[in-house]
Amino acid sequence: MNPLPLLAGLVGCLSVNAWAETEVESTTVNLAPITIDGDSNAEPGLSLDQSSGMASRLGLSVRDTPASVAIANRHDIERHGAQNFQDAANTLPGVNASAPPGFGGFVSYRGFTSSQITQMFNGINVSGGLARPVDAWIYDRVELVGGPSSLINGAGSVGGSLNYVTKLASRDDQALEGRVSYGTYDTTETAFGLNRALSAPGDDMQHYARLDVSHNTGNGYIDRQERDAWSVAFSVLSDLAPDLSHTLALEYQDEHEDSPYWGTPVLNPKAGELKIDKHNRFNNYNVEDGRYEQRTIWVRSIIDYRINDSTTLRNTLYHLDSQRDYRNLETYQYNADNSAVNRSTAYQVRHQGEQNGNQFELRHDNRLFGLETTWSGGFEYKVNQTTNSPLNVRGASTVNPNSFQPGHFYDIPGTRPGYVSDNTNQVSTQAWFAENRLALTDKLSLLSGLRYDRIDLDVTNHREVTASNPRHLERRWEPLTGRLGLTYQFLPSANVYVQYSTAAEQPGGTQDFDVSTGKQWEVGSKFDYLEGRGSATIAAYTIERKDFAVTDPLDPAASIPVGQQTSKGVELASSLRLTERLLLEGNVAWVDAQYDDFTERNAAGVVVSRKGNTPTNVPERVGNLWLTYDFDPQWQGGFDARYVASVYADNANTLTVPSYTLFGSFLSYKIDHHTTVTGRVRNLTNEVYAEFAHVSPAYYLGTPRTVELAVQMRF
């Protein structure tokens, strides 16, 4: 059933009620708000005293958490012009995120990539490629924790964790907001949000609802690439009693992309810095009827109960259902003299996923040996089931890059409509966790935590049963992870911290290996300066990941779990109000990442060592800078810059993709208290750059210069 007509009706009902009734006063309750929403009128900055979000279940602030924590709240998202949650993530120190097809949401951070960076939604760790960038409108904030964080997020997270937090109904006064924008390549956005009280003041039970809807369309900067996407978030917060509340949250995402862009082939010879033919930078070598589609439905039931002044509990029951369909011709390479492009890899696949789970958390404040302490503990149970139905044929064809007919997918020999299931992977996870903060003195505190996971993998083969591919296969892993940290508040506005944390990651595929492990040492400081006009964070770390699968030097067809890689680096972020009108913000990250023990089979079938090499798509430096100037109460303008260092496109480190710097600017005018018009230019210099390097090899080009005009209203 198409949910959009139902949602439209719901929008209408809420909107009519919003304007038909008078504004109600907020009702005081004892419960804390469900989330900390970004305040569009808040003072910009690092906001070190805001909640650290998923970095700890103890309700600590960013300042008090002995870990590298960065947050892009709602105000930051809007001020920096983030179009989706990946744009918001890229504003955080050291993050380099992109969305090449076939990789879901790709993130490089602290020298690690892919599954070593956990991407969560509302504190829920989901498997599969669900991290494709979704329009930022429905999101309240993006949270980042640096380094191993399996204590909070479960298996994975050796490089760090990102958490995308959706807007939820709040007890704020009635609010109505909307945004309409139009930009280059016919890019449009139509969005609105509504938060209101559903009950009258004095009722025994108070109810609040929020609805956010966003619709995006665009023709794309690559030929024939068209996109249409809906994002919807609806929630109802019910104060059932002074100490008991329930939130029902529903999300729906629907994305369609015609002729998805799968990269731009690089010119021969392929050696050193890779180059492309810039005259053909907008060519789309995919078939005419290439397709990417995704439909995702989330349902969450959240109970918050304050047992007494020192004890609270939260229980989150959730269901996720998703389906992703790909139908594309995906690989493109120039022939020897660069006169033609050879196309191959016709791939059609359906990923059907379902995840059900429950998270229970209990938090308690008391005293231990006369010292103030906070405890948090709980358990999690989830079952993630994914069925893949792939069809992969060679699909070879050659076209003239200056003039060609893209053709159609089902004209390729060996292709056919329909899906035949390959296998179903079911991963069941049971976890128990505990965390504690102990105030050793009024300046020194100790944070500790442990987590035990029991992970069961059950694979069902839907194809022909053979000795190497049985009907059923089972695996089990039981990792134990944790964190230990000290924070010393040597000034009221400044501290230093040190922490040790660990992570565990289950092996890929069905390999009968133990979990790979990760550990990190980190030292840092968080402080305000210049009488509070500035705030800053600095962190230095070293991470080791070991016991992951590499090619067996004695048997190129086999793998052995002896791999090891390390990274070390420094991250710095700061926000400074230079004058009453001029705000300077920025962050920079430097990382040195390498393989210590890594072997793979090269194109000639020979097993070679990559010891000392840097992993692919890992930039050594990433930096962001923003300058914002308030000309007067109505006019505001700004300038921004982003730098990403060059990366290697292969594990042999013989192929590189050049560094790039992107510049942008904006100018906004506040027509009245409710309405603001903003003009924004991205990639001012029209830089040609690769967001990601395919192993084909090929560039995945970033967006060229674009102009956008947006009108945003709040009532």
XYZ file of C-alpha atoms in Angstrom:
715
model
C 0.000 0.000 0.000
C 1.287 3.460 -0.857
C 1.519 5.337 2.471
C 1.728 8.803 0.931
C -2.042 9.475 0.624
C -2.466 8.415 4.251
C 0.357 10.717 5.301
C -1.099 13.564 3.287
C -4.405 13.108 5.102
C -2.629 13.105 8.426
C -0.806 16.298 7.463
C -4.095 17.929 6.625
C -5.729 16.952 9.905
C -2.832 18.164 12.001
C -2.510 21.401 10.041
C -6.221 22.212 10.368
C -6.130 21.543 14.103
C -2.960 23.599 14.446
C -4.603 26.692 13.011
C -8.140 26.087 14.287
C -7.201 25.857 17.953
C -5.505 28.432 20.111
C -1.959 27.850 21.223
C -1.824 25.777 24.415
C 0.517 26.316 27.282
C 3.221 23.734 27.874
C 2.534 21.362 30.743
C 5.240 20.717 33.311
C 6.184 17.086 33.844
C 8.981 15.440 35.756
C 10.426 13.522 32.852
C 13.419 14.742 30.925
C 12.870 15.433 27.221
C 13.259 12.477 24.905
C 15.945 14.222 22.841
C 17.923 17.410 22.943
C 16.701 19.247 19.901
C 18.812 21.748 18.043
C 17.692 25.309 18.772
C 17.712 27.396 15.631
C 18.232 30.506 17.772
C 21.054 29.009 19.868
C 24.518 30.522 19.921
C 26.739 28.625 17.456
C 29.731 26.724 18.772
C 30.947 23.364 19.958
C 28.413 23.415 22.834
C 30.558 21.310 25.142
C 27.832 21.217 27.781
C 25.240 19.575 25.538
C 24.491 15.866 25.949
C 27.132 13.543 24.514
C 24.335 11.449 23.009
C 25.340 7.899 22.169
C 28.888 8.352 23.521
C 27.646 7.295 26.950
C 24.439 5.974 28.516
C 25.172 7.926 31.696
C 23.701 11.212 30.449
C 27.092 12.948 30.455
C 27.870 16.149 28.626
C 30.392 16.297 25.793
C 32.790 18.014 28.201
C 32.548 15.299 30.874
C 32.935 12.310 28.520
C 36.545 11.022 28.355
C 36.378 10.401 24.621
C 36.463 12.326 21.375
C 32.847 13.389 20.798
C 31.563 15.772 18.126
C 27.975 16.732 17.340
C 26.317 18.555 14.467
C 23.014 19.705 15.968
C 20.022 21.077 14.106
C 21.377 24.612 14.165
C 24.705 23.453 12.699
C 22.962 21.420 9.984
C 20.980 24.427 8.778
C 23.763 27.007 9.107
C 26.264 24.870 7.189
C 23.747 24.071 4.468
C 23.895 20.270 4.886
C 21.590 18.708 2.316
C 21.649 15.202 3.809
C 22.972 13.492 6.908
C 26.264 12.654 5.172
C 26.867 16.361 4.537
C 26.288 16.905 8.257
C 28.728 14.096 9.119
C 31.372 15.695 6.876
C 31.329 18.811 9.042
C 32.685 16.751 11.970
C 36.454 16.413 12.571
C 38.192 13.857 10.353
C 35.090 12.406 8.679
C 35.112 11.821 4.916
C 31.769 10.358 3.832
C 30.389 9.699 0.351
C 27.724 7.576 -1.309
C 29.124 5.629 -4.268
C 26.563 3.098 -5.547
C 27.094 -0.400 -4.227
C 28.775 0.850 -1.058
C 25.739 2.269 0.751
C 27.107 5.054 2.911
C 30.908 4.997 2.733
C 32.837 6.610 5.598
C 36.562 7.003 6.155
C 37.562 8.033 9.668
C 40.679 7.622 11.805
C 42.326 5.426 9.181
C 39.456 2.941 8.901
C 36.585 2.497 6.453
C 33.452 0.501 5.633
C 32.305 -1.886 8.386
C 34.978 -0.603 10.786
C 32.879 2.568 11.155
C 29.513 1.822 12.737
C 26.606 3.889 11.422
C 23.598 3.924 13.711
C 20.105 5.336 13.541
C 18.662 6.649 16.800
C 21.148 4.554 18.756
C 20.291 1.345 16.882
C 23.046 -0.535 15.085
C 21.622 -1.948 11.849
C 23.332 -4.298 9.447
C 23.344 -3.859 5.676
C 23.724 -0.823 3.432
C 21.050 1.382 4.987
C 23.332 4.368 5.443
C 22.701 5.925 2.019
C 22.328 9.669 2.571
C 18.799 10.732 3.473
C 17.589 14.338 3.296
C 18.709 16.214 6.403
C 15.295 17.756 7.076
C 13.996 14.926 9.267
C 17.202 14.714 11.341
C 17.822 16.567 14.573
C 21.544 15.853 14.941
C 24.492 13.709 13.895
C 26.780 12.380 16.631
C 30.358 11.113 16.290
C 32.461 9.069 18.712
C 36.116 8.504 17.839
C 37.794 5.128 18.031
C 36.654 1.734 19.380
C 33.141 2.094 20.795
C 31.714 -1.430 20.865
C 30.790 -0.834 24.526
C 27.925 1.381 23.387
C 27.247 0.166 19.865
C 28.052 -3.531 19.780
C 30.303 -5.404 17.377
C 32.284 -3.245 14.959
C 33.152 0.395 15.677
C 36.944 -0.035 15.705
C 37.434 3.279 13.905
C 34.469 5.086 15.418
C 30.695 5.450 15.349
C 28.211 7.815 13.727
C 24.657 8.153 14.992
C 21.891 9.827 12.981
C 19.127 11.086 15.276
C 15.653 11.778 13.935
C 13.460 14.631 15.136
C 10.878 13.521 17.714
C 7.774 15.060 19.224
C 8.635 17.412 22.076
C 6.849 19.315 24.817
C 7.732 22.639 23.227
C 5.060 25.106 22.191
C 3.261 24.613 18.917
C 5.632 24.988 15.975
C 5.172 24.985 12.219
C 8.073 25.273 9.770
C 8.665 24.743 6.089
C 11.347 25.000 3.438
C 11.254 25.274 -0.348
C 14.391 25.358 -2.475
C 15.433 25.200 -6.112
C 18.925 24.798 -7.490
C 21.193 23.797 -10.358
C 20.287 20.599 -12.231
C 16.617 21.176 -11.338
C 17.259 20.141 -7.766
C 14.190 20.805 -5.626
C 13.252 20.356 -2.006
C 9.811 20.761 -0.491
C 9.655 20.120 3.235
C 7.660 21.010 6.312
C 7.518 20.132 9.992
C 4.815 20.453 12.613
C 5.002 19.991 16.398
C 1.935 20.556 18.541
C 0.101 19.570 21.679
C -2.858 17.262 21.103
C -4.422 17.665 24.530
C -5.756 20.581 26.514
C -3.912 21.981 29.548
C -4.981 20.255 32.737
C -5.803 16.896 31.141
C -4.618 13.896 33.128
C -2.560 12.742 30.163
C -0.706 15.045 27.823
C -0.012 14.144 24.176
C 2.272 15.831 21.649
C 2.768 15.019 17.979
C 5.403 15.857 15.414
C 5.353 15.321 11.664
C 8.206 16.031 9.242
C 7.943 15.424 5.495
C 10.552 16.064 2.820
C 10.393 15.526 -0.948
C 13.519 15.870 -3.096
C 13.933 15.682 -6.853
C 16.811 16.330 -9.225
C 18.151 15.582 -12.699
C 21.678 15.041 -11.382
C 24.962 16.450 -12.632
C 25.592 13.243 -14.606
C 23.663 12.651 -17.849
C 20.329 10.828 -17.502
C 20.630 10.455 -13.730
C 17.332 11.384 -12.105
C 16.337 11.079 -8.457
C 13.057 11.243 -6.560
C 12.985 10.696 -2.795
C 10.493 10.998 0.079
C 11.415 11.093 3.767
C 8.745 11.068 6.468
C 9.039 11.028 10.268
C 5.990 10.999 12.564
C 5.952 10.604 16.344
C 3.578 10.934 19.277
C 4.836 11.637 22.791
C 2.384 10.747 25.563
C 2.874 11.708 29.199
C 0.813 8.895 30.711
C 1.690 9.872 34.272
C 3.979 12.454 35.919
C 6.857 9.958 35.781
C 5.904 7.828 32.769
C 5.990 8.686 29.078
C 5.710 6.761 25.826
C 6.866 7.751 22.355
C 5.659 6.042 19.207
C 7.898 6.917 16.251
C 7.417 5.962 12.606
C 9.735 6.693 9.679
C 9.322 6.027 5.993
C 11.915 6.540 3.269
C 11.402 5.956 -0.439
C 14.140 6.655 -2.982
C 14.172 6.077 -6.753
C 17.163 6.778 -8.954
C 17.069 6.295 -12.722
C 20.335 5.452 -14.544
C 22.474 5.721 -11.400
C 25.987 7.020 -11.894
C 28.598 4.295 -11.238
C 31.775 6.240 -11.839
C 33.946 7.794 -14.527
C 36.681 5.608 -16.086
C 40.290 6.775 -15.733
C 42.634 7.196 -18.673
C 45.486 4.857 -19.597
C 48.211 4.376 -18.596
C 46.979 3.639 -15.057
C 49.951 4.617 -12.956
C 50.624 7.298 -10.368
C 47.957 9.997 -10.205
C 44.813 8.824 -11.995
C 43.307 11.153 -14.598
C 39.993 11.397 -16.425
C 38.873 12.993 -19.678
C 37.266 16.163 -18.310
C 35.412 16.705 -21.585
C 33.408 13.553 -20.802
C 33.110 14.108 -17.047
C 29.303 14.110 -17.213
C 28.974 10.918 -19.287
C 26.799 8.173 -17.845
C 27.883 4.756 -19.123
C 25.087 2.910 -17.339
C 22.197 1.453 -19.347
C 19.136 3.555 -20.096
C 16.932 1.614 -17.678
C 19.492 1.324 -14.880
C 17.805 1.575 -11.530
C 18.351 1.974 -7.814
C 15.360 1.835 -5.456
C 15.060 1.754 -1.696
C 12.082 1.560 0.635
C 12.554 1.580 4.391
C 10.031 1.542 7.224
C 10.962 2.064 10.877
C 8.698 1.685 13.908
C 9.924 2.427 17.443
C 8.121 2.220 20.778
C 10.017 4.073 23.528
C 9.082 3.979 27.217
C 10.715 6.361 29.699
C 9.988 5.850 33.390
C 11.389 7.762 36.351
C 11.256 5.277 39.227
C 12.469 7.870 41.726
C 14.680 10.934 41.838
C 17.815 8.858 41.270
C 16.637 6.002 39.032
C 15.265 6.010 35.485
C 14.702 3.381 32.847
C 14.184 3.379 29.114
C 12.978 0.573 26.877
C 13.040 0.754 23.080
C 11.213 -1.848 21.035
C 11.676 -1.525 17.281
C 10.997 -3.019 13.864
C 12.794 -2.230 10.619
C 11.830 -3.424 7.161
C 13.795 -2.524 4.040
C 14.110 -3.491 0.399
C 16.757 -2.323 -2.057
C 16.815 -3.105 -5.784
C 19.766 -2.627 -8.150
C 19.738 -3.150 -11.934
C 22.822 -1.675 -13.581
C 25.799 -2.078 -15.880
C 28.499 -1.143 -13.397
C 32.119 -1.330 -14.648
C 33.719 0.971 -17.260
C 37.329 1.046 -18.490
C 39.082 2.698 -21.429
C 40.748 0.539 -24.042
C 44.524 0.777 -24.507
C 44.541 4.002 -26.592
C 41.604 5.653 -24.724
C 39.468 5.731 -27.880
C 36.630 3.577 -26.511
C 35.071 2.549 -23.200
C 34.561 -1.124 -22.399
C 31.482 -1.713 -20.263
C 30.958 -4.846 -18.168
C 29.381 -6.319 -15.001
C 25.652 -6.416 -15.553
C 24.327 -6.837 -12.038
C 20.780 -7.157 -10.778
C 20.114 -7.790 -7.106
C 17.424 -7.409 -4.474
C 18.330 -7.025 -0.797
C 15.432 -7.694 1.555
C 16.127 -6.969 5.192
C 14.225 -7.081 8.445
C 15.468 -6.288 11.924
C 13.552 -6.622 15.167
C 14.958 -5.822 18.548
C 14.640 -4.443 22.036
C 16.963 -2.273 24.104
C 16.540 -1.909 27.870
C 18.552 0.610 29.893
C 18.511 1.425 33.613
C 20.332 4.427 35.103
C 20.904 5.047 38.808
C 22.637 7.808 40.797
C 23.942 7.099 44.303
C 27.054 7.249 46.467
C 29.798 4.638 46.740
C 32.172 4.903 49.719
C 30.976 8.464 50.102
C 31.723 9.300 46.454
C 29.104 10.376 43.905
C 28.556 7.736 41.235
C 26.233 7.049 38.318
C 25.450 3.549 37.049
C 23.942 2.453 33.770
C 23.200 -1.085 32.681
C 20.918 -3.105 30.512
C 20.533 -5.608 27.768
C 19.819 -5.722 24.047
C 18.333 -8.398 21.849
C 18.006 -8.126 18.088
C 17.518 -10.360 15.079
C 18.657 -9.135 11.670
C 17.635 -11.156 8.641
C 18.778 -10.370 5.095
C 17.969 -12.231 1.872
C 20.011 -11.545 -1.271
C 18.812 -12.369 -4.776
C 21.673 -11.568 -7.184
C 22.055 -12.008 -10.932
C 25.558 -11.257 -12.221
C 26.539 -11.608 -15.899
C 29.527 -10.320 -17.837
C 27.554 -7.903 -19.994
C 30.523 -6.755 -22.107
C 30.084 -3.991 -24.699
C 32.229 -1.213 -26.155
C 31.069 2.348 -26.816
C 32.517 5.545 -28.242
C 32.727 7.976 -25.275
C 31.889 10.920 -27.533
C 28.693 9.391 -28.929
C 26.911 6.236 -27.838
C 23.561 4.632 -27.184
C 23.377 3.373 -23.572
C 21.189 0.364 -24.416
C 18.862 -1.509 -22.073
C 19.598 -3.962 -19.295
C 17.485 -6.873 -20.506
C 19.044 -6.677 -23.963
C 22.287 -7.917 -22.388
C 22.722 -11.692 -22.959
C 22.111 -13.704 -19.793
C 19.899 -11.148 -18.049
C 16.253 -11.754 -17.184
C 13.521 -10.111 -15.114
C 12.728 -11.471 -11.670
C 14.745 -12.486 -8.637
C 16.019 -15.857 -7.443
C 17.114 -15.991 -3.805
C 20.733 -16.883 -3.149
C 20.919 -17.074 0.627
C 19.415 -15.704 3.820
C 21.697 -14.520 6.611
C 20.193 -14.270 10.076
C 22.285 -12.644 12.789
C 20.913 -12.870 16.340
C 22.588 -10.764 19.011
C 22.167 -10.864 22.779
C 24.136 -8.290 24.729
C 24.564 -7.229 28.344
C 26.312 -3.973 29.241
C 27.206 -1.868 32.272
C 28.792 1.561 32.638
C 29.834 3.620 35.651
C 31.115 7.109 36.434
C 32.777 7.601 39.821
C 33.696 11.074 41.090
C 37.011 10.352 42.816
C 37.337 14.020 43.795
C 35.526 17.198 42.840
C 37.915 17.441 39.847
C 38.818 13.843 38.980
C 36.339 11.238 37.700
C 36.675 7.653 36.486
C 34.521 6.207 33.699
C 34.397 2.449 33.175
C 32.258 0.023 31.225
C 31.967 -3.533 29.928
C 29.832 -5.217 27.277
C 29.331 -8.894 26.487
C 27.813 -9.926 23.141
C 26.659 -13.326 21.972
C 26.351 -13.249 18.198
C 24.818 -16.153 16.287
C 24.966 -16.393 12.493
C 22.614 -18.758 10.655
C 22.979 -18.950 6.850
C 20.348 -20.687 4.722
C 21.333 -21.600 1.168
C 18.494 -21.328 -1.362
C 20.507 -22.618 -4.302
C 21.951 -26.024 -5.131
C 23.406 -27.772 -2.096
C 27.047 -28.839 -2.430
C 29.823 -29.902 -0.083
C 31.168 -26.345 -0.033
C 27.712 -24.718 0.062
C 25.497 -26.659 2.526
C 21.834 -25.983 3.162
C 22.569 -24.479 6.598
C 25.655 -23.029 8.231
C 26.005 -21.730 11.785
C 28.629 -19.634 13.551
C 28.855 -18.094 17.044
C 31.050 -15.346 18.516
C 31.171 -14.054 22.103
C 33.270 -10.872 22.324
C 33.860 -8.870 25.501
C 34.628 -5.175 25.057
C 34.990 -2.168 27.318
C 36.273 1.305 28.075
C 38.225 2.905 30.931
C 38.748 6.660 31.142
C 39.881 9.409 33.521
C 38.816 13.072 33.327
C 40.566 15.819 35.299
C 38.830 19.220 35.469
C 41.861 21.404 36.265
C 39.846 24.593 35.616
C 36.081 25.159 35.715
C 36.179 25.587 31.929
C 38.976 23.163 30.993
C 39.837 19.502 31.447
C 42.155 16.791 30.236
C 41.304 13.122 29.789
C 42.856 9.779 28.959
C 41.023 6.646 27.898
C 41.549 3.065 26.792
C 38.820 1.374 24.752
C 38.358 -1.876 22.846
C 36.253 -3.161 19.981
C 35.349 -6.483 18.363
C 34.261 -7.197 14.802
C 32.768 -10.421 13.500
C 34.487 -11.819 10.393
C 33.022 -11.110 6.974
C 31.011 -13.731 5.136
C 30.859 -17.205 6.646
C 34.521 -17.631 7.554
C 35.040 -19.838 10.599
C 37.326 -17.327 12.327
C 37.220 -15.668 15.709
C 36.347 -11.974 15.966
C 38.948 -9.420 14.996
C 39.806 -7.031 17.801
C 40.658 -3.374 18.162
C 42.102 -1.234 20.937
C 42.778 2.465 21.337
C 44.687 4.804 23.622
C 43.486 8.404 23.477
C 44.417 11.590 25.330
C 42.691 14.902 24.886
C 41.366 18.134 26.293
C 38.131 20.120 26.104
C 38.098 23.751 27.132
C 36.677 27.241 26.750
C 38.974 30.223 26.208
C 38.998 34.023 25.832
C 36.373 34.469 28.555
C 34.037 31.963 26.926
C 34.100 33.486 23.435
C 35.839 30.369 22.172
C 35.708 26.641 22.814
C 37.953 23.867 21.553
C 38.676 20.152 21.694
C 41.896 18.328 20.914
C 42.544 14.587 20.831
C 45.521 12.379 20.025
C 45.094 8.642 19.574
C 46.613 5.373 18.459
C 44.461 2.426 17.290
C 45.370 -1.178 16.552
C 43.128 -3.628 14.679
C 44.268 -7.240 14.425
C 43.250 -10.807 13.549
C 41.198 -9.971 10.451
C 41.239 -12.142 7.332
C 44.040 -11.859 4.755
C 45.092 -14.079 1.849
C 47.078 -17.145 2.861
C 50.590 -16.828 1.279
C 50.730 -20.627 0.945
C 47.287 -20.964 -0.628
C 46.005 -18.027 -2.734
C 42.474 -19.478 -2.641
C 42.294 -19.436 1.176
C 42.249 -16.816 3.943
C 43.846 -16.739 7.380
C 42.949 -14.454 10.335
C 46.305 -12.812 10.993
C 45.886 -9.330 9.525
C 46.863 -6.213 11.441
C 46.616 -2.489 10.777
C 47.272 0.566 12.894
C 46.560 4.256 12.831
C 47.592 7.245 14.881
C 46.510 10.815 14.602
C 45.437 14.157 16.016
C 42.082 15.971 15.785
C 41.420 19.612 16.623
C 38.135 21.537 16.563
C 37.370 25.090 17.641
C 34.716 27.764 17.536
C 35.535 31.399 18.259
C 33.379 34.527 18.322
C 36.025 36.915 16.937
C 33.709 39.913 17.248
C 30.060 40.361 18.042
C 29.366 39.902 14.338
C 32.093 37.529 13.129
C 32.149 33.823 13.977
C 35.067 31.529 13.073
C 34.666 27.732 13.206
C 36.876 24.948 12.011
C 38.363 21.523 12.526
C 41.332 19.623 11.187
C 42.381 15.983 11.460
C 45.638 14.251 10.626
C 45.997 10.460 10.495
C 48.836 8.064 9.714
C 47.297 4.681 8.817
C 49.067 1.583 7.596
C 48.892 -2.183 7.240
C 51.270 -4.019 9.571
C 50.358 -7.496 8.332
C 48.305 -7.718 5.166
C 48.567 -9.983 2.126
C 46.381 -10.207 -0.967
C 46.350 -11.847 -4.373
C 47.256 -9.458 -7.179
C 45.979 -9.478 -10.780
C 48.563 -12.095 -11.740
C 47.297 -14.460 -9.043
C 50.426 -14.006 -6.900
C 50.095 -13.395 -3.163
C 51.932 -10.189 -2.190
C 52.482 -8.362 1.082
C 51.122 -4.829 1.573
C 52.967 -4.244 4.835
C 53.552 -0.538 5.438
C 50.952 0.544 2.867
C 48.018 2.858 3.508
C 44.456 1.481 3.132
C 42.502 2.760 0.115
C 40.320 5.873 0.314
C 41.952 7.038 3.563
C 43.051 10.711 3.364
C 45.946 11.761 5.571
C 44.360 15.160 6.289
C 40.799 16.470 6.359
C 39.850 20.011 7.333
C 36.804 22.311 7.459
C 36.547 26.082 7.926
C 33.546 28.425 8.255
C 33.382 32.212 8.562
C 29.977 33.728 9.319
C 29.335 37.469 9.452
C 26.191 39.236 10.701
C 25.952 42.426 8.638
C 22.893 43.530 10.627
C 19.895 41.805 12.256
C 18.466 40.997 8.809
C 21.502 40.156 6.675
C 23.990 37.348 7.250
C 26.700 35.969 4.977
C 29.367 33.337 5.145
C 32.244 31.547 3.513
C 33.344 27.929 3.920
C 36.203 25.691 2.792
C 36.840 21.951 2.929
C 40.125 20.184 2.225
C 40.598 16.438 1.665
C 44.089 15.060 1.031
C 44.901 12.622 -1.761
C 44.082 8.934 -1.289
C 45.305 5.653 -2.696
C 43.019 3.768 -5.076
C 44.735 0.402 -4.572
C 46.316 -1.534 -1.727
C 49.635 -1.584 -3.609
C 49.678 2.241 -3.230
C 50.667 2.686 -6.881
C 47.506 4.576 -7.882
C 46.434 7.849 -6.299
C 43.490 10.213 -6.500
C 44.467 13.886 -6.051
C 43.581 16.059 -3.094
C 40.888 18.713 -3.427
C 39.657 21.889 -1.792
C 36.043 23.008 -2.034
C 34.854 26.556 -1.374
C 31.337 27.780 -0.768
C 29.438 30.884 0.279
C 25.957 31.963 1.322
C 23.931 35.095 1.863
C 20.670 35.146 3.800
C 18.047 37.814 4.352
C 15.460 37.682 7.124
C 12.315 39.177 5.585
C 10.521 39.130 8.921
C 10.501 37.162 12.148
C 9.133 34.103 10.326
C 10.742 34.044 6.879
C 14.369 33.820 5.710
C 15.644 33.669 2.131
C 19.068 32.122 1.547
C 21.203 31.946 -1.557
C 24.058 29.444 -1.479
C 26.860 28.522 -3.892
C 28.678 25.213 -3.445
C 32.025 24.349 -5.059
C 32.659 27.954 -6.061
C 35.694 27.144 -8.226
C 33.960 24.245 -10.005
C 36.642 21.828 -8.799
C 36.750 18.454 -10.575
C 37.381 15.943 -7.823
C 36.813 12.339 -6.825
C 34.818 11.667 -3.670
C 35.752 7.990 -3.863
C 38.163 5.821 -5.867
C 36.838 2.533 -7.253
C 39.216 -0.400 -7.588
C 38.258 -0.685 -11.317
C 39.901 1.902 -11.181
C 37.441 4.737 -11.703
C 36.569 8.113 -10.207
C 33.310 8.674 -8.402
C 33.069 12.382 -9.133
C 31.786 14.912 -6.645
C 29.216 17.583 -7.436
C 30.376 20.518 -9.619
C 29.489 24.132 -8.894
C 25.830 24.540 -7.945
C 23.613 27.448 -6.942
C 20.618 27.146 -4.630
C 17.885 29.522 -3.512
C 15.844 28.528 -0.462
C 12.972 30.036 1.502
C 12.508 28.834 5.074
C 9.600 29.757 7.343
C 8.936 29.224 11.052
C 5.767 30.034 12.972
